[in-house]
PDB file of C-alpha atoms and ligand atoms in Angstrom:
ATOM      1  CA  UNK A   1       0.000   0.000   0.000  1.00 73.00           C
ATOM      2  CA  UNK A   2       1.525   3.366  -0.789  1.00 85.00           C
ATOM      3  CA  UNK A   3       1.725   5.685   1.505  1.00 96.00           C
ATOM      4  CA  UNK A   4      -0.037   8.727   0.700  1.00 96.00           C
ATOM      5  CA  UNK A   5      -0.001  11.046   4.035  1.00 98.00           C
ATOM      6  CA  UNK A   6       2.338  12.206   6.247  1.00 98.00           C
ATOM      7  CA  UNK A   7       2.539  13.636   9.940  1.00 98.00           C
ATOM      8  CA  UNK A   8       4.873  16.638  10.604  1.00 98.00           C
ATOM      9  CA  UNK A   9       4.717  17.381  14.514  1.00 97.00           C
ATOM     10  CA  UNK A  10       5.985  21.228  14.705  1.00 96.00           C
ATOM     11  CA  UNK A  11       4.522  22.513  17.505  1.00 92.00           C
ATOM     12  CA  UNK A  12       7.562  22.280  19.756  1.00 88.00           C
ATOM     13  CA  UNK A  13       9.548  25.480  21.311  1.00 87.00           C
ATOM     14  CA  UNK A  14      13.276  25.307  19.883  1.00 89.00           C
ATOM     15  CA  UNK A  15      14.671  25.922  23.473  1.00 92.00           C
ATOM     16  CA  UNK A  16      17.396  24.835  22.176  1.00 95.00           C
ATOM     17  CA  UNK A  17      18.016  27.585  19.408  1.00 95.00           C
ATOM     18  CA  UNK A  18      17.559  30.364  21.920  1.00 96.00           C
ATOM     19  CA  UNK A  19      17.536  33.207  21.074  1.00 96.00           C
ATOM     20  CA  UNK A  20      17.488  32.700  17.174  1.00 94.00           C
ATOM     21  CA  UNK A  21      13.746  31.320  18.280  1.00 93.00           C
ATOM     22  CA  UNK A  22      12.332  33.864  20.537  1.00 93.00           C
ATOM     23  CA  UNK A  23      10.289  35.080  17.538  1.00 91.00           C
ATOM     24  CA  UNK A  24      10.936  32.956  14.599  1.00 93.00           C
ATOM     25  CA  UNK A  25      10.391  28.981  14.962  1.00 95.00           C
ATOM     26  CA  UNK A  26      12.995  26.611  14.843  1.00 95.00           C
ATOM     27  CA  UNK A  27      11.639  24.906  11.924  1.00 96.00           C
ATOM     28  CA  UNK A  28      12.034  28.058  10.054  1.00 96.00           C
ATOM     29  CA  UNK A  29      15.960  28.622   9.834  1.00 96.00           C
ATOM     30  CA  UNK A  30      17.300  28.101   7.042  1.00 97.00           C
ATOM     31  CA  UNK A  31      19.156  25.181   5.438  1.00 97.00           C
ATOM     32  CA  UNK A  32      21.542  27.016   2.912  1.00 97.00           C
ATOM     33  CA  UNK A  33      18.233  29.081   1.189  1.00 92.00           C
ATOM     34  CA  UNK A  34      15.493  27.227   2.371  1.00 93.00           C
ATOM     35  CA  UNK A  35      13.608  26.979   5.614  1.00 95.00           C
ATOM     36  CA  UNK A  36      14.440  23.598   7.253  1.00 96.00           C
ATOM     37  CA  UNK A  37      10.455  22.751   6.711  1.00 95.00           C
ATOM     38  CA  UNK A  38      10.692  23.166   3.479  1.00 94.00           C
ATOM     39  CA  UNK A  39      13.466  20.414   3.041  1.00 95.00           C
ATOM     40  CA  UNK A  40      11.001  18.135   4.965  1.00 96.00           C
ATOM     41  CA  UNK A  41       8.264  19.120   2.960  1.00 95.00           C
ATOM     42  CA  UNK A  42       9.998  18.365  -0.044  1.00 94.00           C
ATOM     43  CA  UNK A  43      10.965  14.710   1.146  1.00 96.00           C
ATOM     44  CA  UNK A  44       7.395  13.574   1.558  1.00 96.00           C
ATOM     45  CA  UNK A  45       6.585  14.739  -2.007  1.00 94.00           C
ATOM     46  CA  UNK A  46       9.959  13.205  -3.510  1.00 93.00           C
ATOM     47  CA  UNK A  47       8.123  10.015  -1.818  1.00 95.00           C
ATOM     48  CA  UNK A  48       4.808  10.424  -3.234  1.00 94.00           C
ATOM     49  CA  UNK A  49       3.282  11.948  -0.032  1.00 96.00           C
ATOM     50  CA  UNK A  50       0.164  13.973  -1.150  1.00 95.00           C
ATOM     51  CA  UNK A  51      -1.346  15.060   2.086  1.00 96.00           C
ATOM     52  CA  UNK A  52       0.595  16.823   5.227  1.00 96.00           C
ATOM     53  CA  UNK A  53      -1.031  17.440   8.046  1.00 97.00           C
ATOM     54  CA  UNK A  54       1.545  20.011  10.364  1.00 96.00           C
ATOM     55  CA  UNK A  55       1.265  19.806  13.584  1.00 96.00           C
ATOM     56  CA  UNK A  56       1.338  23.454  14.662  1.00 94.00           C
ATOM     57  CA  UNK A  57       1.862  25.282  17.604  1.00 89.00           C
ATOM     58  CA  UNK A  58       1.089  29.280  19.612  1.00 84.00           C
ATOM     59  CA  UNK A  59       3.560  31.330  17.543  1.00 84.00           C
ATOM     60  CA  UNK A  60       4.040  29.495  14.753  1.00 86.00           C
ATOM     61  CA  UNK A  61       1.998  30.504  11.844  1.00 87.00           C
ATOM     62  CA  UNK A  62       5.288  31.386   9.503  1.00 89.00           C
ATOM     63  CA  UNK A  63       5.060  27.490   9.014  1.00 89.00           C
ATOM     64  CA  UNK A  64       1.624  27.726   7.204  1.00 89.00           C
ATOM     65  CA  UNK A  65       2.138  31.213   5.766  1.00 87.00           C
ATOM     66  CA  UNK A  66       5.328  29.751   4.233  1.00 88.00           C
ATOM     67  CA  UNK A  67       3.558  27.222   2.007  1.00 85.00           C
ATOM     68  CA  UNK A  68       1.081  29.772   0.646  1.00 79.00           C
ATOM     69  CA  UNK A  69       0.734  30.739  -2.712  1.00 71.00           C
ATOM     70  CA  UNK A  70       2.170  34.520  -2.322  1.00 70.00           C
ATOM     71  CA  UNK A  71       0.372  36.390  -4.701  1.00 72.00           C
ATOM     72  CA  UNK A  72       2.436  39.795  -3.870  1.00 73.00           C
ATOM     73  CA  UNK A  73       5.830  37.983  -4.466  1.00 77.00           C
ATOM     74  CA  UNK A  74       4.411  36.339  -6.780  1.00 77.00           C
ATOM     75  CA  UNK A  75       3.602  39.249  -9.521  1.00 80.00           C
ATOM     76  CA  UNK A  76       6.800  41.045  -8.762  1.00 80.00           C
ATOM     77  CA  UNK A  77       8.583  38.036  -9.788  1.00 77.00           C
ATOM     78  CA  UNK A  78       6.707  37.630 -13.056  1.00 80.00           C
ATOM     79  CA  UNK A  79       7.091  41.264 -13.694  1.00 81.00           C
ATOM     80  CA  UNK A  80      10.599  41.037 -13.510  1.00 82.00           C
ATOM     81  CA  UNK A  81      10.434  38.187 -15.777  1.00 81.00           C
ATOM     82  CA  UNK A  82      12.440  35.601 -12.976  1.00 79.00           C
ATOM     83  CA  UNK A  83      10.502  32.415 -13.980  1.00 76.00           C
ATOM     84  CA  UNK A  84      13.553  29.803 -12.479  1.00 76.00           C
ATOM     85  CA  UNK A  85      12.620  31.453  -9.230  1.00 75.00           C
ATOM     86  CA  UNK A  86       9.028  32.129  -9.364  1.00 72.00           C
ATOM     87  CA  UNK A  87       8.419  28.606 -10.122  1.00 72.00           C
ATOM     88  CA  UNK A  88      11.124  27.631  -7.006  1.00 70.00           C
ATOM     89  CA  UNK A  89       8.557  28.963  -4.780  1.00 71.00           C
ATOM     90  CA  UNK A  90       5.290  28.412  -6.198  1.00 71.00           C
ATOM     91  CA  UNK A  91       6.370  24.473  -7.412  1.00 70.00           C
ATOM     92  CA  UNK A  92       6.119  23.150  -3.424  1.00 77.00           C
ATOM     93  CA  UNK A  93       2.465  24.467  -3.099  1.00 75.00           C
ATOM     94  CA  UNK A  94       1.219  22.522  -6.598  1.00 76.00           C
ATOM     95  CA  UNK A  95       2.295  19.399  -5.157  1.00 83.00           C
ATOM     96  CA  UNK A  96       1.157  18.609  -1.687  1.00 89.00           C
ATOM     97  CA  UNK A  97      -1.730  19.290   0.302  1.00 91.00           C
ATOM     98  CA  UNK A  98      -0.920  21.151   3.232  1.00 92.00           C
ATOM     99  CA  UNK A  99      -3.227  20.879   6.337  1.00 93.00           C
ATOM    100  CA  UNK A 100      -2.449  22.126   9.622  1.00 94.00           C
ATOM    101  CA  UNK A 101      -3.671  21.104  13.018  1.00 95.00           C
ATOM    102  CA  UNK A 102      -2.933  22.966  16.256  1.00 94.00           C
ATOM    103  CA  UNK A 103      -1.292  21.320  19.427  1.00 94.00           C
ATOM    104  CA  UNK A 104      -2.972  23.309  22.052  1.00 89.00           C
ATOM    105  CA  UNK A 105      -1.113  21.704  24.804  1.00 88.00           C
ATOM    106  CA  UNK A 106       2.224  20.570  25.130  1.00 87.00           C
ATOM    107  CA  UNK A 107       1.604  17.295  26.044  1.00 93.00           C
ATOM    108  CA  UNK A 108       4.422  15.681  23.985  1.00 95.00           C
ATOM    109  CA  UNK A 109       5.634  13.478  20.719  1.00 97.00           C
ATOM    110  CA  UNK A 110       2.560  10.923  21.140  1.00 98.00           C
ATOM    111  CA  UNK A 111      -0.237  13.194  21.337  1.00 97.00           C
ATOM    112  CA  UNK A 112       1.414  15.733  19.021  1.00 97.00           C
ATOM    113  CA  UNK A 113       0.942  12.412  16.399  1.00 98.00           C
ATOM    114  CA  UNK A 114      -2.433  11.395  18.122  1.00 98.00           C
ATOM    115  CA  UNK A 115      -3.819  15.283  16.872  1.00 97.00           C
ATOM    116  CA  UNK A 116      -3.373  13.967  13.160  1.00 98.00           C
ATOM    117  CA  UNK A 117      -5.967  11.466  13.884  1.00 98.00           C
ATOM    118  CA  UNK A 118      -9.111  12.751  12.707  1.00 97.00           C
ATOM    119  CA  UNK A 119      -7.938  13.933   9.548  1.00 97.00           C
ATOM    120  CA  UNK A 120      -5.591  10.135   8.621  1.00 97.00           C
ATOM    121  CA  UNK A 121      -7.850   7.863  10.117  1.00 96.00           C
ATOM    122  CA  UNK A 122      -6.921   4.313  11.063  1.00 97.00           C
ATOM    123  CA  UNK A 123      -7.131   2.447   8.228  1.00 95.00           C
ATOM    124  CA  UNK A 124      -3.754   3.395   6.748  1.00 96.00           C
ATOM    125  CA  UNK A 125      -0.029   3.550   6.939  1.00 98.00           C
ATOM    126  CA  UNK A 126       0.940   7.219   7.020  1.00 98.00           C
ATOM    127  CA  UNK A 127       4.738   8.427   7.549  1.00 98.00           C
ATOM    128  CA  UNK A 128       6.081  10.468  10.053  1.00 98.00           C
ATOM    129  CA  UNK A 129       8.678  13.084   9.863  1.00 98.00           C
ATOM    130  CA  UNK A 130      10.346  14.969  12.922  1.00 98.00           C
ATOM    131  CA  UNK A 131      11.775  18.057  11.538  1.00 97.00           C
ATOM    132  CA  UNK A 132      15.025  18.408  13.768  1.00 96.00           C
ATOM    133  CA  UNK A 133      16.449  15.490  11.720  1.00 97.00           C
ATOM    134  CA  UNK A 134      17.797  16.231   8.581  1.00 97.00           C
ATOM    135  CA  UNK A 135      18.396  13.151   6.875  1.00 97.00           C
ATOM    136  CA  UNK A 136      20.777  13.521   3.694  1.00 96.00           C
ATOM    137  CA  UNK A 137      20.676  10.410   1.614  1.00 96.00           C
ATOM    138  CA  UNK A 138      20.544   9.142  -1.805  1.00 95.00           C
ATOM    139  CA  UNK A 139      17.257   7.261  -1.326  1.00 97.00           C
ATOM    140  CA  UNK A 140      14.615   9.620   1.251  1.00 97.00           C
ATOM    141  CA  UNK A 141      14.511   8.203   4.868  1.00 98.00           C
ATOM    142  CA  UNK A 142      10.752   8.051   4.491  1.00 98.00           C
ATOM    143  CA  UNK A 143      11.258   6.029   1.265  1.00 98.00           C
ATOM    144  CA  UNK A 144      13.727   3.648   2.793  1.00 98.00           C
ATOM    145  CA  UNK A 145      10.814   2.931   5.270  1.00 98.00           C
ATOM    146  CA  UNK A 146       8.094   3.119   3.654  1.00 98.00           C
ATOM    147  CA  UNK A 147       9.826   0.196   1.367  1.00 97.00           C
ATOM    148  CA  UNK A 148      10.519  -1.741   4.959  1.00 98.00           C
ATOM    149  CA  UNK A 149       6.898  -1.427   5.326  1.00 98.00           C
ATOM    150  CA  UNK A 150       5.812  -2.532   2.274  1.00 97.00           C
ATOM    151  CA  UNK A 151       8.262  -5.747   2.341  1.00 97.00           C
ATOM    152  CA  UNK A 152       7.589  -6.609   6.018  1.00 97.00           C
ATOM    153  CA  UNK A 153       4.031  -5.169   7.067  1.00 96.00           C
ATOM    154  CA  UNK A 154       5.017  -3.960  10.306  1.00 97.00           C
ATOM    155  CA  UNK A 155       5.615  -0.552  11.183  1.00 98.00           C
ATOM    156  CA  UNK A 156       9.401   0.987  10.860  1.00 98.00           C
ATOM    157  CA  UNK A 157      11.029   3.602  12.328  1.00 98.00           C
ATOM    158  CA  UNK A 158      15.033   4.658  11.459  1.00 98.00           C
ATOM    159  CA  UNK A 159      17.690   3.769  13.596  1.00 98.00           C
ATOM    160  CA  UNK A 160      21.455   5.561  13.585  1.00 97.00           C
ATOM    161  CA  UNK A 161      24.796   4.377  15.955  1.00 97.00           C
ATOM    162  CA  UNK A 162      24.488   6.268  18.838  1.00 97.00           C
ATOM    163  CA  UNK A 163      27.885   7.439  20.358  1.00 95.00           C
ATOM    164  CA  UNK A 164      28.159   6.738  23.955  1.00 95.00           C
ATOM    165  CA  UNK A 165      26.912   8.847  26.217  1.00 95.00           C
ATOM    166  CA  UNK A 166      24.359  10.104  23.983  1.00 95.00           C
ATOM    167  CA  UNK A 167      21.838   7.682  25.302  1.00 96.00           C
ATOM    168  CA  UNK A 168      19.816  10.062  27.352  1.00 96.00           C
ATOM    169  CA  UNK A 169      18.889  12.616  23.617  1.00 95.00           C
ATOM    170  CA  UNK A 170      17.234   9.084  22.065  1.00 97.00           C
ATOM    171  CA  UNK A 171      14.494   6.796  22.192  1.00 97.00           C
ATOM    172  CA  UNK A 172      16.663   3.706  22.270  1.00 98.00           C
ATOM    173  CA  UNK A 173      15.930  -0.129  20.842  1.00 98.00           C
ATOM    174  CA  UNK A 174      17.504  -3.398  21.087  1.00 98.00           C
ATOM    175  CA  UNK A 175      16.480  -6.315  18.215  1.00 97.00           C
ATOM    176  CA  UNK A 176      16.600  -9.215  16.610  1.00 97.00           C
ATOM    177  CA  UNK A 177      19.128  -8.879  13.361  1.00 96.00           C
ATOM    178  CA  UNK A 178      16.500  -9.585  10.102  1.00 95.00           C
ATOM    179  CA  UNK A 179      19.315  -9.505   7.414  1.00 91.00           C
ATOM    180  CA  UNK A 180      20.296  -6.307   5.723  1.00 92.00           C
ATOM    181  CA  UNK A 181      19.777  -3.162   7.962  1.00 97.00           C
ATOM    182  CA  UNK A 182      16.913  -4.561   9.556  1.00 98.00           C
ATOM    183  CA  UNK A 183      16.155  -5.328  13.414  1.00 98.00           C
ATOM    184  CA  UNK A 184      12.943  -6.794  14.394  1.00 98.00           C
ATOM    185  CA  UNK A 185      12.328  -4.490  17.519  1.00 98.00           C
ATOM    186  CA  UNK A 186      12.258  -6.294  21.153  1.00 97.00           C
ATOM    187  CA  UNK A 187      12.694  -3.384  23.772  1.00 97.00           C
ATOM    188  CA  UNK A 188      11.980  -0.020  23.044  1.00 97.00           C
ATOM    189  CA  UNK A 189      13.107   3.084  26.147  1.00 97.00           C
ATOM    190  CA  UNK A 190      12.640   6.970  25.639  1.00 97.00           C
ATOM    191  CA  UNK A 191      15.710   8.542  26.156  1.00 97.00           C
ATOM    192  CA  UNK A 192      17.482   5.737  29.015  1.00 97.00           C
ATOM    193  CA  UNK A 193      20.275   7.289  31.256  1.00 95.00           C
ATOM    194  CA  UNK A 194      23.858   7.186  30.024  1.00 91.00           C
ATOM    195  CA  UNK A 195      24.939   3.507  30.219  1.00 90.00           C
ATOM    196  CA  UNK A 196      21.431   1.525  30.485  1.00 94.00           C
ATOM    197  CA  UNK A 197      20.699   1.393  27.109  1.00 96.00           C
ATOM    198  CA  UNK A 198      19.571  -1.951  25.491  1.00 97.00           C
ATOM    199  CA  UNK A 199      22.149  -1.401  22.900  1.00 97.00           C
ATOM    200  CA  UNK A 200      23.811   1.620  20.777  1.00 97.00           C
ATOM    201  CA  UNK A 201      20.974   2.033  18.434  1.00 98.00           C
ATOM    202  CA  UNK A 202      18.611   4.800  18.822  1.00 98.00           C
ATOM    203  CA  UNK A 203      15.764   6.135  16.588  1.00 98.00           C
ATOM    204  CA  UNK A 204      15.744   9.233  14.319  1.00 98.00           C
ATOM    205  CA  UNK A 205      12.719  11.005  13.679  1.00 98.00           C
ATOM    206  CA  UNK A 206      11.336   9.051  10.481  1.00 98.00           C
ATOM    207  CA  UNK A 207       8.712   6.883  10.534  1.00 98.00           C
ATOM    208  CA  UNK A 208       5.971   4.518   8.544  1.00 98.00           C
ATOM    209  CA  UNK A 209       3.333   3.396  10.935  1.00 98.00           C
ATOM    210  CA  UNK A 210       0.582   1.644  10.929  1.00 98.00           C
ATOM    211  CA  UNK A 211      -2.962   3.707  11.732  1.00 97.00           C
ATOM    212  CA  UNK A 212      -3.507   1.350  14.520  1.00 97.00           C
ATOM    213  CA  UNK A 213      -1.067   3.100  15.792  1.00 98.00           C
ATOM    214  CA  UNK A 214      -3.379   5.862  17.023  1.00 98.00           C
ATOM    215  CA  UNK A 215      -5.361   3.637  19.189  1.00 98.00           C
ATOM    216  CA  UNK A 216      -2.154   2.956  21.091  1.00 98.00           C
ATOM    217  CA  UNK A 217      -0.997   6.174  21.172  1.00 98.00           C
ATOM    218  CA  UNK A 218      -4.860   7.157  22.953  1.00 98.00           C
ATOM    219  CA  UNK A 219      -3.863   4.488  25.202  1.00 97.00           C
ATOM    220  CA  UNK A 220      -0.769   5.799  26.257  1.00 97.00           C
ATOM    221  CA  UNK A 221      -0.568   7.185  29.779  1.00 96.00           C
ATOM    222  CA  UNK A 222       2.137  10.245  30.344  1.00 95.00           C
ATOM    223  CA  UNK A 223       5.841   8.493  30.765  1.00 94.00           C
ATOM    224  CA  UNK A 224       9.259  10.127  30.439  1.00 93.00           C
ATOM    225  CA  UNK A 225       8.848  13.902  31.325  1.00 93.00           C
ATOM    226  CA  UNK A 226       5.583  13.711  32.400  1.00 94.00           C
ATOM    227  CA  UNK A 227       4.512  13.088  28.692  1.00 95.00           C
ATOM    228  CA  UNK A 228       2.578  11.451  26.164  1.00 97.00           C
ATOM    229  CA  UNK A 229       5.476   9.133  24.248  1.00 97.00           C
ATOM    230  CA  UNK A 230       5.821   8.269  21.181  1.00 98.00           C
ATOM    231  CA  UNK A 231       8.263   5.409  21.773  1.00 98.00           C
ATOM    232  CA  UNK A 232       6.162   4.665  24.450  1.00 97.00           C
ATOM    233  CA  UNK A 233       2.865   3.493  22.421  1.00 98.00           C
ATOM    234  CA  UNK A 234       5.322   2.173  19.837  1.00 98.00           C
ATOM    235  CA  UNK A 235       6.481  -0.402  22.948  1.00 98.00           C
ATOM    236  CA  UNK A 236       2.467  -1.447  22.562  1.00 97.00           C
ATOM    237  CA  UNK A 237       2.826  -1.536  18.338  1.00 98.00           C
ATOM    238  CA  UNK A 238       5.683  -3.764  19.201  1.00 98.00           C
ATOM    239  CA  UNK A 239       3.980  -6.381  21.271  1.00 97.00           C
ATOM    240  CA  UNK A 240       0.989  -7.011  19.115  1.00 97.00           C
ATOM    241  CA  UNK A 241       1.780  -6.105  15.759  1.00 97.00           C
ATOM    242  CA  UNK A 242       5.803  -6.071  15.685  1.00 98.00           C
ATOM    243  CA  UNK A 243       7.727  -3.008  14.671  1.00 98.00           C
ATOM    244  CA  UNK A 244      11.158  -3.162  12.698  1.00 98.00           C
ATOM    245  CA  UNK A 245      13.949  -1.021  13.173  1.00 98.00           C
ATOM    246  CA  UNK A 246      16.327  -0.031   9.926  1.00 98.00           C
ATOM    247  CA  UNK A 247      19.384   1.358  10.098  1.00 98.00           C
ATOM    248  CA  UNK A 248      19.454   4.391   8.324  1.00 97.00           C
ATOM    249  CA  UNK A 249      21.363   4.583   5.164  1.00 97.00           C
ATOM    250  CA  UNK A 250      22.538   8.232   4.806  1.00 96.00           C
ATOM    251  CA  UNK A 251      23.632  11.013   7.045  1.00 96.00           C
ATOM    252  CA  UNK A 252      21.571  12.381   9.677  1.00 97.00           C
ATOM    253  CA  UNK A 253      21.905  16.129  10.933  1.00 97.00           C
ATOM    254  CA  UNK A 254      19.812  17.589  14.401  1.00 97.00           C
ATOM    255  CA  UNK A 255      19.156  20.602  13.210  1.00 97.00           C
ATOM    256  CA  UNK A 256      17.336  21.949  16.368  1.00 95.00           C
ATOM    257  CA  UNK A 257      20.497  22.331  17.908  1.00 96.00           C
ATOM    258  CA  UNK A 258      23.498  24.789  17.332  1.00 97.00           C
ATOM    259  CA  UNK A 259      26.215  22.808  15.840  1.00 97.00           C
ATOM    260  CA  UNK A 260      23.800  20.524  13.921  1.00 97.00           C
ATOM    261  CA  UNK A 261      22.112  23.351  12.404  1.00 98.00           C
ATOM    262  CA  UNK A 262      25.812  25.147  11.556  1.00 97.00           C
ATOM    263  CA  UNK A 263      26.552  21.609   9.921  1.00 97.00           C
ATOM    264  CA  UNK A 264      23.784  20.884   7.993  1.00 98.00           C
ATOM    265  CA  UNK A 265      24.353  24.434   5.891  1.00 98.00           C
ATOM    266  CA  UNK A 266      27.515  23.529   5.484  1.00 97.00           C
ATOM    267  CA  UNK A 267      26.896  19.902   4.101  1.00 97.00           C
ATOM    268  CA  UNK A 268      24.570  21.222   1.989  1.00 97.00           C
ATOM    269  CA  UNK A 269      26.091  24.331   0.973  1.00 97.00           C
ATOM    270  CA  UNK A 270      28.637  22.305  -0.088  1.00 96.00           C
ATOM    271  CA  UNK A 271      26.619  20.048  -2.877  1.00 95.00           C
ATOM    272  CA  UNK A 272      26.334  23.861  -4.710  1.00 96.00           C
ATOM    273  CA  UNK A 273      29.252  23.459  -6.935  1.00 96.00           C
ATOM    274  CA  UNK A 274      29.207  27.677  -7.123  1.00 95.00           C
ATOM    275  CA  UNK A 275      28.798  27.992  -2.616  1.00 96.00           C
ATOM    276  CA  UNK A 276      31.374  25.083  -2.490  1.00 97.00           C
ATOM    277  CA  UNK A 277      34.246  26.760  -4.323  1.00 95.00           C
ATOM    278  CA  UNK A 278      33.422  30.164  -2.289  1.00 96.00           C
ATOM    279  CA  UNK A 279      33.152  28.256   1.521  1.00 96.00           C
ATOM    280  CA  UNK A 280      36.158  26.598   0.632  1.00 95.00           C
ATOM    281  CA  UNK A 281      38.553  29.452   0.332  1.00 94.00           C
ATOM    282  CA  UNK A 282      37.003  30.630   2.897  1.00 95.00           C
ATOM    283  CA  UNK A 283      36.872  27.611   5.922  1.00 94.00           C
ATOM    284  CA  UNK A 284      41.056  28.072   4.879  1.00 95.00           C
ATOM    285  CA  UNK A 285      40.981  31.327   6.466  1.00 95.00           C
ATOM    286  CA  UNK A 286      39.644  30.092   9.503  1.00 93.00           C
ATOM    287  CA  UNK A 287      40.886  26.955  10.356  1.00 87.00           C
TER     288      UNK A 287
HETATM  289  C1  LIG I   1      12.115  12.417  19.817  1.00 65.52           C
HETATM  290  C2  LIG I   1      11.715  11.022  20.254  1.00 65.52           C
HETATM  291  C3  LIG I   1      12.946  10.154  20.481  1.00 65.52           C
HETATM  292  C4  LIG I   1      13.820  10.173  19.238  1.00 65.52           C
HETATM  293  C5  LIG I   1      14.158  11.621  18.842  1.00 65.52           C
HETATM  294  C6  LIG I   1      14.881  11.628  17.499  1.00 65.52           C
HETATM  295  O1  LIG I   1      12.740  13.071  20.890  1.00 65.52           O
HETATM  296  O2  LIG I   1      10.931  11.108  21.437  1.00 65.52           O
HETATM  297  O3  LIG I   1      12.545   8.839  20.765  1.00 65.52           O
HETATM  298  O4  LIG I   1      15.004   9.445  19.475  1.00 65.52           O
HETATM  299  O5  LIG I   1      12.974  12.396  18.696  1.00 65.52           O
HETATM  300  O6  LIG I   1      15.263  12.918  17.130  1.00 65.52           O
HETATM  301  P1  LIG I   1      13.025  14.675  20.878  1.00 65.52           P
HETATM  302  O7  LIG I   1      14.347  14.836  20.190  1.00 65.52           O
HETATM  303  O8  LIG I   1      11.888  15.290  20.122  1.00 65.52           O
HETATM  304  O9  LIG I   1      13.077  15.069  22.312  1.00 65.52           O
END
């Protein structure tokens, strides 16, 4: 079964961005020339996705006026006669189906999901997409699952090599080896101290779930933080329905941090044959 919708929770502060985020959210700095959304955005439609539904917080209606059709910008463009960039903003909008639903309270990852409910339903597989994580690969994270999915009929989620110490940032897994980059999930724990992890593999924020899914999620009672989990309801997935963990193949940047961010525009400034001749001189000077 394709999978045709997508969940992008984006309600969250960006405490960690501070003060870049006092007024502008998190999911709007840019990656090289485009708003981190946007790069998400554009990985569910280079996967077929036709219908977003953002989750959306107090504050943070730049996400939904981003994906507008701007009319003033719009005719200024065309008067000027830029087409390459008139249809670079207008192309996103033409694409995807954009529908956003407001977190009212911060209640956490599993209820941010569970808001997405009335509008996916639970009668199909719909992907998930955490904006922080930046994943730069050849073949989309969300693909890469949504083909797990497809081949295994269980619900997947991405996994990277956590370094140690770095256990406490992660929901964190231990499996069953499937072949390939595959783990059939057996113990799922939302962020675990440093050291009592089940094993170095944590989850990134891509997934292809199941709509059952919600019913677990409405099930869930607050855990780790005093909130709703998504790892947590995934645990419940697990034990009736199996979930599968794949090792992600690609390179994974958290871009609602400081360095992450400062790496990701650099990683990707750096595929611009024109940015990467410029940065390079430059980074010389400085290091
Ligand atoms: C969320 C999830 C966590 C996962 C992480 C990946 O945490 O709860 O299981 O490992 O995303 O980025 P957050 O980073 O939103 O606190």
């Amino acid at each position: 079964m394709p999978i045709r919708k997508a969940v992008i929770p984006a309600a969250g502060l960006g405490t960690r961005l501070l003060p870049a985020t006092k007024a502008v959210p998190k999911e709007m700095m840019p990656i090289v020339n485009k708003p981190a959304i946007q790069v998400i955005v554009e990985e569910c439609v280079s996967v077929g996705i036709e219908l977003i539904v953002l989750i959306n917080g107090r504050y943070k209606g730049a996400l939904e006026d981003h994906f507008d059709v701007s009319y003033e910008v719009q005719d200024v463009l065309a008067l000027q006669g830029k087409a390459e960039l008139l249809d670079r903003i207008t192309h996103l909008s033409q694409m995807v189906d954009i529908v956003s639903v407001r977190q009212n309270r911060p209640l956490g990852l599993g209820h941010a999901v569970l808001c997405a409910r009335p509008v996916i339903g639970d009668q199909e597989p719909f992907a998930v997409l955490l904006p922080d994580d930046l994943v730069d690969a050849e073949q989309p994270a969300t693909g890469q699952l949504a083909k797990v999915y497809d081949e295994t009929g269980m619900g997947a989620l991405a996994l990277v090599e956590v370094p140690p110490g770095h256990e406490p940032m992660y929901g964190m897994v231990a499996g069953d080896p499937m072949g390939g980059r595959r783990h059939r999930l057996r113990t799922m724990v939302e962020k675990p101290p440093a050291g009592q992890a089940p094993s170095n593999l944590g989850i990134v924020g891509r997934y292809v779930l199941p709509g059952s899914v919600f019913g677990h999620i409405a099930a869930t009672a607050p855990g780790k933080g005093g909130e709703i989990q998504l790892t947590d309801a995934l645990v419940a997935l697990m034990e009736r329905e199996g979930v599968v963990g794949h090792l992600l193949e690609g390179r994974r940047y958290d871009t609602g941090e400081v360095a992450g961010l400062i790496e990701a525009n650099l990683a990707y400034a750096m595929k611009d044959p024109v940015l990467a001749e410029r940065l390079r001189a430059f980074m010389r000077t400085l290091v």
